[in-house]
C-alpha positions as a printed Julia matrix, in Angstrom:
278×3 Matrix{Float64}:
 14.97  -19.46   -7.04
 11.7   -21.14   -6.05
  9.8   -18.52   -8.02
 11.93  -19.21  -11.06
 11.34  -22.95  -10.85
  7.62  -22.34  -10.54
  7.58  -20.14  -13.62
  9.63  -22.65  -15.58
  7.12  -25.36  -14.79
  4.18  -23.13  -15.74
  5.94  -22.05  -18.96
  4.62  -18.5   -18.8
  5.8   -15.03  -17.89
  4.55  -12.97  -14.93
  4.01   -9.97  -17.19
  2.02  -11.09  -20.24
  1.12   -7.62  -21.52
  2.79   -7.12  -24.9
  4.12   -3.73  -25.96
  6.01   -2.54  -29.04
  9.28   -1.59  -27.36
 11.88   -2.9   -29.81
 13.4    -0.24  -32.07
 16.06   -0.31  -34.78
 18.58    0.54  -32.07
 18.01   -2.77  -30.26
 17.95   -4.73  -33.53
 21.26   -3.15  -34.52
 22.82   -4.11  -31.17
 21.6    -7.68  -31.56
 22.98   -7.81  -35.1
 26.45   -6.64  -34.05
 26.52   -9.04  -31.1
 25.62  -11.91  -33.44
 29.19  -11.81  -34.8
 30.16  -13.45  -31.49
 27.68  -16.31  -31.97
 30.38  -18.99  -31.86
 32.72  -17.31  -29.38
 31.65  -19.66  -26.57
 31.0   -22.71  -28.77
 30.99  -26.03  -26.92
 29.84  -29.56  -27.7
 27.09  -29.61  -25.08
 24.99  -26.61  -26.15
 27.08  -25.4   -29.1
 26.1   -21.78  -29.92
 23.76  -21.25  -26.96
 26.04  -18.82  -25.12
 26.65  -16.56  -28.12
 22.98  -16.75  -29.12
 21.78  -15.65  -25.68
 24.41  -12.91  -25.47
 23.17  -11.51  -28.79
 19.58  -11.27  -27.56
 20.31   -9.53  -24.24
 19.74   -5.9   -25.46
 16.28   -6.84  -26.72
 15.34   -9.07  -23.79
 16.25   -6.39  -21.25
 14.0    -3.91  -23.06
 11.09   -6.37  -23.24
 11.22   -8.02  -19.8
 11.25   -5.43  -17.03
 10.29   -8.11  -14.52
 13.55   -9.68  -13.3
 12.05  -13.14  -12.97
 10.73  -12.97  -16.53
 14.14  -11.9   -17.79
 15.83  -14.72  -15.88
 13.36  -17.26  -17.28
 13.88  -15.98  -20.82
 17.67  -16.13  -20.53
 17.52  -19.62  -19.06
 15.27  -20.71  -21.93
 17.65  -19.36  -24.58
 20.66  -21.07  -23.0
 19.33  -24.4   -24.23
 20.9   -26.18  -27.23
 21.38  -23.96  -30.27
 23.09  -24.66  -33.59
 22.5   -23.03  -36.97
 24.31  -21.17  -39.75
 26.18  -18.09  -38.4
 25.57  -16.02  -41.54
 21.77  -16.32  -41.49
 21.26  -16.44  -37.71
 20.02  -12.83  -37.51
 16.84  -13.9   -39.31
 16.12  -16.16  -36.35
 17.07  -13.36  -33.97
 14.42  -11.17  -35.57
 11.71  -13.83  -35.4
 12.45  -14.76  -31.78
 12.7   -11.19  -30.52
  9.3   -10.5   -32.14
  7.85  -13.48  -30.25
  9.43  -12.33  -26.99
  7.94   -8.88  -27.53
  4.51  -10.49  -28.0
  5.07  -12.33  -24.69
  4.7   -15.77  -26.24
  5.35  -18.62  -23.81
  8.98  -19.81  -23.43
  7.87  -23.25  -24.61
  6.46  -21.83  -27.87
  9.57  -19.73  -28.41
 11.82  -22.74  -27.92
  9.69  -24.76  -30.36
  9.97  -22.08  -33.06
 13.71  -21.74  -32.45
 14.14  -25.48  -32.88
 12.02  -25.44  -36.04
 14.13  -22.65  -37.59
 17.57  -24.08  -36.8
 17.54  -26.82  -39.44
 16.2   -24.9   -42.46
 18.44  -21.89  -41.81
 21.43  -24.18  -41.34
 20.74  -25.97  -44.63
 20.17  -22.8   -46.65
 23.06  -20.9   -45.06
 25.62  -23.68  -45.44
 24.67  -24.21  -49.09
 24.63  -20.49  -49.84
 27.79  -19.38  -48.04
 30.04  -22.43  -47.62
 29.2   -24.19  -50.9
 28.67  -21.09  -53.07
 30.03  -17.75  -51.82
 33.13  -19.13  -50.07
 34.39  -21.34  -52.96
 33.77  -18.55  -55.49
 35.53  -15.94  -53.35
 38.43  -18.3   -52.6
 38.83  -19.32  -56.24
 38.87  -15.73  -57.51
 41.14  -14.52  -54.71
 43.6   -17.41  -55.08
 43.71  -16.99  -58.87
 44.63  -13.32  -58.47
 47.27  -14.29  -55.89
 48.76  -16.92  -58.22
 49.12  -14.21  -60.87
 51.08  -12.1   -58.37
 48.29   -9.62  -57.71
 48.5    -8.23  -54.17
 44.73   -7.65  -54.21
 44.04  -11.42  -54.14
 43.53  -11.77  -50.35
 41.65   -8.46  -50.18
 39.28   -9.49  -52.98
 38.66  -12.82  -51.22
 37.78  -11.11  -47.93
 35.52   -8.57  -49.63
 33.69  -11.14  -51.78
 32.9   -13.27  -48.74
 32.26  -10.64  -46.09
 30.15   -8.14  -48.05
 27.33  -10.7   -48.65
 27.83  -11.9   -45.05
 27.34   -8.41  -43.62
 24.47   -7.6   -45.99
 22.67  -10.79  -44.93
 23.05   -9.99  -41.24
 21.73   -6.44  -41.61
 18.81   -7.27  -43.87
 17.68  -10.52  -42.29
 17.24   -9.29  -38.73
 14.76   -6.67  -39.92
 13.01   -9.18  -42.19
 12.76  -11.77  -39.42
 11.38   -9.22  -36.96
  8.69   -8.14  -39.45
  7.7   -11.67  -40.47
  7.59  -13.23  -37.0
  6.28  -16.8   -36.9
  5.08  -16.55  -40.53
  8.7   -17.22  -41.45
  8.27  -20.92  -40.59
  5.94  -21.71  -43.5
  8.03  -19.66  -45.95
 11.26  -21.44  -45.0
  9.65  -24.87  -45.03
  8.5   -24.38  -48.62
 11.73  -22.94  -50.01
 14.56  -24.66  -48.09
 15.24  -27.49  -50.55
 14.91  -25.29  -53.64
 17.22  -22.58  -52.29
 19.83  -25.07  -51.08
 19.85  -26.94  -54.4
 20.03  -23.74  -56.46
 22.89  -22.33  -54.39
 24.82  -25.61  -54.61
 24.41  -25.78  -58.4
 25.65  -22.21  -58.82
 28.65  -22.82  -56.58
 29.66  -26.05  -58.32
 29.26  -24.44  -61.76
 31.49  -21.48  -60.88
 34.15  -23.66  -59.26
 34.06  -25.97  -62.3
 34.61  -23.01  -64.62
 37.67  -21.99  -62.6
 39.34  -25.44  -62.77
 41.25  -24.76  -66.05
 42.87  -21.66  -64.53
 43.49  -23.09  -61.07
 44.76  -26.57  -62.06
 47.6   -26.79  -64.57
 48.27  -30.33  -65.83
 49.48  -31.4   -69.27
 51.45  -34.36  -70.58
 54.54  -34.17  -72.78
 54.43  -37.88  -73.63
 54.58  -38.7   -77.34
 53.63  -42.21  -78.47
 55.92  -43.44  -81.27
 55.45  -46.45  -83.57
 57.9   -46.68  -86.5
 57.32  -43.52  -88.52
 54.13  -42.63  -86.68
 54.05  -40.45  -83.6
 51.11  -39.35  -81.51
 51.26  -36.37  -79.16
 48.86  -37.45  -76.41
 48.17  -33.9   -75.25
 47.45  -32.08  -78.52
 46.31  -34.96  -80.73
 44.28  -36.96  -78.22
 43.29  -35.26  -74.96
 42.7   -31.78  -76.41
 40.6   -33.21  -79.25
 38.4   -35.08  -76.76
 38.01  -32.06  -74.46
 40.33  -29.12  -73.73
 41.64  -29.18  -70.14
 40.62  -32.82  -69.76
 43.56  -33.71  -67.49
 42.91  -30.87  -64.99
 39.28  -32.0   -64.77
 40.23  -35.66  -64.25
 42.76  -34.77  -61.55
 40.24  -32.5   -59.77
 37.59  -35.24  -59.82
 40.17  -37.71  -58.51
 40.94  -35.4   -55.55
 37.21  -34.91  -54.92
 36.61  -38.68  -54.84
 39.54  -39.17  -52.48
 38.16  -36.52  -50.12
 34.76  -38.23  -50.18
 36.48  -41.49  -49.24
 38.05  -39.89  -46.18
 41.49  -38.86  -47.41
 42.77  -35.66  -45.81
 43.73  -32.5   -47.77
 47.31  -32.83  -46.41
 47.58  -36.35  -47.86
 46.36  -35.12  -51.24
 48.84  -32.22  -51.22
 51.71  -34.63  -50.52
 50.45  -36.97  -53.26
 50.26  -34.05  -55.73
 53.84  -32.98  -54.98
 55.17  -36.55  -55.36
 53.11  -37.12  -58.53
 54.43  -33.88  -60.04
 58.06  -34.65  -59.22
 57.95  -38.25  -60.47
 56.0   -37.29  -63.58
 58.52  -34.6   -64.41
 61.52  -36.9   -63.84
 60.01  -39.67  -65.97
 59.08  -37.11  -68.63
 55.35  -37.65  -68.86
 54.22  -34.26  -67.52
């Protein structure tokens, strides 16, 4: 224990000789273990447990000195939080640094520097783009009575997820610390592009996913005006579905819960139908 405390204060490993010992076998093990990144999630260190567990096959191969291995594990058990889909890129970078016997302090600094950019890119790419697209397509198929709806949803989300995990761990390992400058330059552009694509696709699916028309006809003496066909459709087809979707979006931004909006939608539909306006 005293030896470990001494090493921690010196921020260096006993064995500083670097060797190329990591193979595709270790990278593959790390990649598969990364699926458990959030299995021990907590609000003190968040993903630290799952992150460290993922790295163990590589760290054991690199650090044959038990004190070095203990120091490395202790270092990786510090706070960790990033996007689960892109985390293998960070695994690759960090395992390359460990293999080069970089100091624990430097490794922790790089890990901290990568968390934010990867979190931003990953959340925009998967949760604001891939997930909404997959959910919209899958739910539309389900609404049409197609049994493949849930299967299509799972495939559309998980195939890119798995492809990212496999490809990024190898890319991160090859790039090493050079990844920092690349991510710093492209984070905002990638996040913005992914968000725009996701919003565009979801917007295009609104007419199929949201059905809202009015049957109200305005009458004045011998004149009658069908609000749906003669007014709303001439302004813009599917105007009411768009307005209702934007209303729900604004309510969510103001803190209303999805459950509250579902209840409101049911009540609005029932009352509108009874009154005869929808």
